[in-house]
Amino acid sequence: MTAPLRDGRVQAALAAAALALVIAGGALRRALEVEPLPAARAPAEADTVAAVTARLVYPAEYLTVAVSADPFRPERAPAPSYVLPGEAAALAAAEAQAPAPAYEAPLPPAPALRLLGTMLTPGGRPVALLEESGVPARMVRLGERIGTHTLTRVEPGRAVLRSAAGETLELRVARPGS
C-alpha cells in the first residue's frame, strides 16, 4: 500500500488537498470572526450649530411661504390659462358667438319623506321604513298614512305614496355614497 504514496502525482495531489484545507480553514475562521464597529465620532461644535440653524431657519421660511399661499382659502382661484397673442381675438369672438345658456327650471323641492328601506313582515305583508323630516323613522304598512301621504305600494327598494290631493310620490332607497 505504500507504493501509491511514493508516486509523485499522488504526493502532489495530497499536498494540493492539504493546502486547500489550510486556505479553507483560514477563510472560515475569518468569516466567523466578528469585528467590533468603529466608535462614532463626536460632532464638532460647528456641525451642531449648523444643524440647529438649518432646522430653525429653513422650515420657518418654508412655513411662511406655505401660509401666505394657503391652498385652502376660499377666495383662491386657479391661475388663468396662458393664451397665445394670436388666439386672444379668436377666443373673444367664439365667446361672443356662443349661445346663451338655456334656462333650467329650478328643481322641485325635496320631499319631506325619505325611504330608508323596505321589507316583508313575518306574515308576508310589505312595509316601508319611512322618515319624515324632523320625526324619527317608523314602519308604515300599506294603507297607513304618514304626514299628508298614504302608502299605496311597496316593492324592494321602492315605495309609492299618494297625497291628499291625489298626487303620486315615488320614493327609492338612496344608494350608499349618493
mmCIF file of C-alpha atoms in Angstrom:
data_model
loop_
_atom_site.group_PDB
_atom_site.id
_atom_site.type_symbol
_atom_site.label_atom_id
_atom_site.label_comp_id
_atom_site.label_asym_id
_atom_site.label_seq_id
_atom_site.Cartn_x
_atom_site.Cartn_y
_atom_site.Cartn_z
ATOM 1 C CA MET A 1 0.000 0.000 0.000
ATOM 2 C CA THR A 2 2.880 2.268 0.326
ATOM 3 C CA ALA A 3 3.582 2.060 -3.399
ATOM 4 C CA PRO A 4 0.860 4.524 -4.435
ATOM 5 C CA LEU A 5 2.098 7.032 -1.869
ATOM 6 C CA ARG A 6 5.531 7.014 -3.493
ATOM 7 C CA ASP A 7 4.109 8.151 -6.823
ATOM 8 C CA GLY A 8 4.914 11.837 -7.393
ATOM 9 C CA ARG A 9 1.480 12.662 -8.799
ATOM 10 C CA VAL A 10 -0.302 11.295 -5.741
ATOM 11 C CA GLN A 11 2.032 13.227 -3.450
ATOM 12 C CA ALA A 12 1.372 16.430 -5.409
ATOM 13 C CA ALA A 13 -2.385 15.853 -5.202
ATOM 14 C CA LEU A 14 -2.186 15.238 -1.450
ATOM 15 C CA ALA A 15 -0.085 18.376 -0.993
ATOM 16 C CA ALA A 16 -2.621 20.420 -3.020
ATOM 17 C CA ALA A 17 -5.500 19.000 -0.962
ATOM 18 C CA ALA A 18 -3.682 19.850 2.283
ATOM 19 C CA LEU A 19 -3.017 23.385 1.040
ATOM 20 C CA ALA A 20 -6.667 23.745 0.048
ATOM 21 C CA LEU A 21 -7.777 22.646 3.542
ATOM 22 C CA VAL A 22 -5.441 25.184 5.155
ATOM 23 C CA ILE A 23 -6.766 28.006 2.936
ATOM 24 C CA ALA A 24 -10.414 26.951 3.512
ATOM 25 C CA GLY A 25 -9.823 26.811 7.276
ATOM 26 C CA GLY A 26 -8.336 30.318 7.258
ATOM 27 C CA ALA A 27 -11.229 31.661 5.210
ATOM 28 C CA LEU A 28 -13.747 30.013 7.541
ATOM 29 C CA ARG A 29 -12.028 31.496 10.591
ATOM 30 C CA ARG A 30 -12.132 34.996 9.022
ATOM 31 C CA ALA A 31 -15.758 34.552 8.037
ATOM 32 C CA LEU A 32 -16.779 33.628 11.566
ATOM 33 C CA GLU A 33 -14.674 36.323 13.188
ATOM 34 C CA VAL A 34 -16.728 39.292 14.463
ATOM 35 C CA GLU A 35 -15.025 42.646 14.304
ATOM 36 C CA PRO A 36 -16.292 45.478 16.516
ATOM 37 C CA LEU A 37 -17.758 48.520 14.783
ATOM 38 C CA PRO A 38 -15.670 51.677 14.829
ATOM 39 C CA ALA A 39 -16.640 54.169 17.521
ATOM 40 C CA ALA A 40 -18.915 57.014 16.432
ATOM 41 C CA ARG A 41 -17.171 60.317 16.133
ATOM 42 C CA ALA A 42 -18.371 63.144 18.293
ATOM 43 C CA PRO A 43 -19.835 66.000 16.257
ATOM 44 C CA ALA A 44 -17.809 69.142 16.172
ATOM 45 C CA GLU A 45 -19.420 72.224 17.693
ATOM 46 C CA ALA A 46 -19.583 73.897 14.286
ATOM 47 C CA ASP A 47 -21.529 70.927 12.871
ATOM 48 C CA THR A 48 -24.050 71.093 15.745
ATOM 49 C CA VAL A 49 -24.613 74.837 15.347
ATOM 50 C CA ALA A 50 -25.073 74.475 11.584
ATOM 51 C CA ALA A 51 -27.570 71.634 12.021
ATOM 52 C CA VAL A 52 -29.625 73.537 14.596
ATOM 53 C CA THR A 53 -29.554 76.691 12.456
ATOM 54 C CA ALA A 54 -30.655 74.739 9.388
ATOM 55 C CA ARG A 55 -33.540 73.180 11.304
ATOM 56 C CA LEU A 56 -34.719 76.528 12.671
ATOM 57 C CA VAL A 57 -34.240 78.778 9.633
ATOM 58 C CA TYR A 58 -35.352 76.802 6.589
ATOM 59 C CA PRO A 59 -38.581 75.231 7.861
ATOM 60 C CA ALA A 60 -39.714 78.629 9.177
ATOM 61 C CA GLU A 61 -39.160 80.155 5.729
ATOM 62 C CA TYR A 62 -40.960 77.283 4.074
ATOM 63 C CA LEU A 63 -43.805 77.577 6.554
ATOM 64 C CA THR A 64 -44.141 81.301 5.875
ATOM 65 C CA VAL A 65 -44.369 80.665 2.128
ATOM 66 C CA ALA A 66 -46.921 77.895 2.644
ATOM 67 C CA VAL A 67 -49.090 80.016 4.945
ATOM 68 C CA SER A 68 -49.017 83.003 2.596
ATOM 69 C CA ALA A 69 -50.075 80.774 -0.339
ATOM 70 C CA ASP A 70 -52.772 78.927 1.611
ATOM 71 C CA PRO A 71 -54.269 76.490 -0.887
ATOM 72 C CA PHE A 72 -57.451 76.163 1.188
ATOM 73 C CA ARG A 73 -58.505 79.802 1.395
ATOM 74 C CA PRO A 74 -61.993 80.336 -0.066
ATOM 75 C CA GLU A 75 -61.098 83.175 -2.450
ATOM 76 C CA ARG A 76 -58.291 81.197 -4.094
ATOM 77 C CA ALA A 77 -58.867 80.526 -7.788
ATOM 78 C CA PRO A 78 -56.770 78.652 -10.317
ATOM 79 C CA ALA A 79 -54.392 80.704 -12.413
ATOM 80 C CA PRO A 80 -55.820 81.661 -15.807
ATOM 81 C CA SER A 81 -54.647 79.606 -18.766
ATOM 82 C CA TYR A 82 -51.974 81.097 -20.957
ATOM 83 C CA VAL A 83 -53.322 82.304 -24.292
ATOM 84 C CA LEU A 84 -51.078 82.955 -27.251
ATOM 85 C CA PRO A 85 -51.315 86.507 -28.582
ATOM 86 C CA GLY A 86 -52.983 85.430 -31.857
ATOM 87 C CA GLU A 87 -55.578 83.313 -30.045
ATOM 88 C CA ALA A 88 -56.984 86.053 -27.788
ATOM 89 C CA ALA A 89 -59.125 87.607 -30.531
ATOM 90 C CA ALA A 90 -60.375 84.215 -31.745
ATOM 91 C CA LEU A 91 -61.405 83.217 -28.210
ATOM 92 C CA ALA A 92 -63.244 86.506 -27.670
ATOM 93 C CA ALA A 93 -65.125 86.064 -30.974
ATOM 94 C CA ALA A 94 -66.038 82.453 -30.098
ATOM 95 C CA GLU A 95 -67.389 83.521 -26.695
ATOM 96 C CA ALA A 96 -69.443 86.300 -28.333
ATOM 97 C CA GLN A 97 -70.996 83.827 -30.804
ATOM 98 C CA ALA A 98 -71.699 81.153 -28.190
ATOM 99 C CA PRO A 99 -75.413 80.777 -27.474
ATOM 100 C CA ALA A 100 -76.678 81.928 -24.123
ATOM 101 C CA PRO A 101 -77.064 79.096 -21.632
ATOM 102 C CA ALA A 102 -80.518 77.558 -21.719
ATOM 103 C CA TYR A 103 -82.811 78.353 -18.833
ATOM 104 C CA GLU A 104 -83.027 75.479 -16.449
ATOM 105 C CA ALA A 105 -86.174 75.157 -14.405
ATOM 106 C CA PRO A 106 -85.494 75.050 -10.692
ATOM 107 C CA LEU A 107 -85.566 71.622 -9.158
ATOM 108 C CA PRO A 108 -88.735 70.752 -7.289
ATOM 109 C CA PRO A 109 -88.391 70.949 -3.538
ATOM 110 C CA ALA A 110 -87.159 67.785 -1.915
ATOM 111 C CA PRO A 111 -89.979 65.750 -0.421
ATOM 112 C CA ALA A 112 -90.350 65.808 3.307
ATOM 113 C CA LEU A 113 -90.327 61.991 3.263
ATOM 114 C CA ARG A 114 -87.365 59.695 2.803
ATOM 115 C CA LEU A 115 -87.424 55.936 2.224
ATOM 116 C CA LEU A 116 -84.853 54.145 4.369
ATOM 117 C CA GLY A 117 -85.798 50.599 3.433
ATOM 118 C CA THR A 118 -88.499 48.064 2.581
ATOM 119 C CA MET A 119 -89.192 44.571 3.904
ATOM 120 C CA LEU A 120 -91.812 41.890 4.461
ATOM 121 C CA THR A 121 -93.345 41.198 7.859
ATOM 122 C CA PRO A 122 -93.354 37.598 9.175
ATOM 123 C CA GLY A 123 -96.898 37.341 7.790
ATOM 124 C CA GLY A 124 -95.652 38.335 4.312
ATOM 125 C CA ARG A 125 -97.103 41.864 4.284
ATOM 126 C CA PRO A 126 -94.849 44.579 2.788
ATOM 127 C CA VAL A 127 -93.840 47.547 4.937
ATOM 128 C CA ALA A 128 -91.675 50.599 4.334
ATOM 129 C CA LEU A 129 -89.340 52.289 6.780
ATOM 130 C CA LEU A 130 -90.060 55.982 6.175
ATOM 131 C CA GLU A 131 -88.554 59.066 7.736
ATOM 132 C CA GLU A 132 -90.464 62.312 7.852
ATOM 133 C CA SER A 133 -88.392 65.478 8.229
ATOM 134 C CA GLY A 134 -87.930 66.244 11.897
ATOM 135 C CA VAL A 135 -89.623 62.999 13.037
ATOM 136 C CA PRO A 136 -87.905 59.685 13.798
ATOM 137 C CA ALA A 137 -88.281 56.949 11.182
ATOM 138 C CA ARG A 138 -91.153 54.465 11.532
ATOM 139 C CA MET A 139 -92.577 51.373 9.861
ATOM 140 C CA VAL A 140 -95.561 52.143 7.611
ATOM 141 C CA ARG A 141 -97.910 49.432 6.294
ATOM 142 C CA LEU A 142 -99.944 49.588 3.093
ATOM 143 C CA GLY A 143 -102.891 51.959 3.535
ATOM 144 C CA GLU A 144 -101.352 53.774 6.530
ATOM 145 C CA ARG A 145 -100.749 57.497 6.473
ATOM 146 C CA ILE A 146 -97.530 59.338 7.153
ATOM 147 C CA GLY A 147 -97.897 63.098 7.158
ATOM 148 C CA THR A 148 -100.220 64.042 4.298
ATOM 149 C CA HIS A 149 -99.441 60.895 2.263
ATOM 150 C CA THR A 150 -100.849 57.351 2.238
ATOM 151 C CA LEU A 151 -98.636 54.360 1.404
ATOM 152 C CA THR A 152 -100.166 52.637 -1.655
ATOM 153 C CA ARG A 153 -97.432 50.304 -2.954
ATOM 154 C CA VAL A 154 -94.214 48.719 -1.650
ATOM 155 C CA GLU A 155 -91.580 46.964 -3.773
ATOM 156 C CA PRO A 156 -87.966 46.084 -2.955
ATOM 157 C CA GLY A 157 -86.188 49.435 -2.545
ATOM 158 C CA ARG A 158 -89.242 51.433 -3.710
ATOM 159 C CA ALA A 159 -92.393 52.870 -2.133
ATOM 160 C CA VAL A 160 -95.297 54.726 -3.762
ATOM 161 C CA LEU A 161 -97.406 57.161 -1.760
ATOM 162 C CA ARG A 162 -100.456 59.237 -2.683
ATOM 163 C CA SER A 163 -101.035 62.713 -1.290
ATOM 164 C CA ALA A 164 -104.381 64.012 -0.054
ATOM 165 C CA ALA A 165 -104.638 65.967 -3.353
ATOM 166 C CA GLY A 166 -104.195 62.714 -5.327
ATOM 167 C CA GLU A 167 -100.603 63.309 -6.455
ATOM 168 C CA THR A 168 -98.312 60.272 -6.603
ATOM 169 C CA LEU A 169 -94.945 60.349 -4.844
ATOM 170 C CA GLU A 170 -92.420 57.606 -5.639
ATOM 171 C CA LEU A 171 -89.527 57.130 -3.196
ATOM 172 C CA ARG A 172 -86.474 54.947 -3.717
ATOM 173 C CA VAL A 173 -83.859 53.837 -1.230
ATOM 174 C CA ALA A 174 -80.827 56.098 -1.558
ATOM 175 C CA ARG A 175 -77.737 54.229 -2.725
ATOM 176 C CA PRO A 176 -74.735 54.381 -0.369
ATOM 177 C CA GLY A 177 -72.454 57.268 -1.278
ATOM 178 C CA SER A 178 -75.123 59.216 -3.178
#
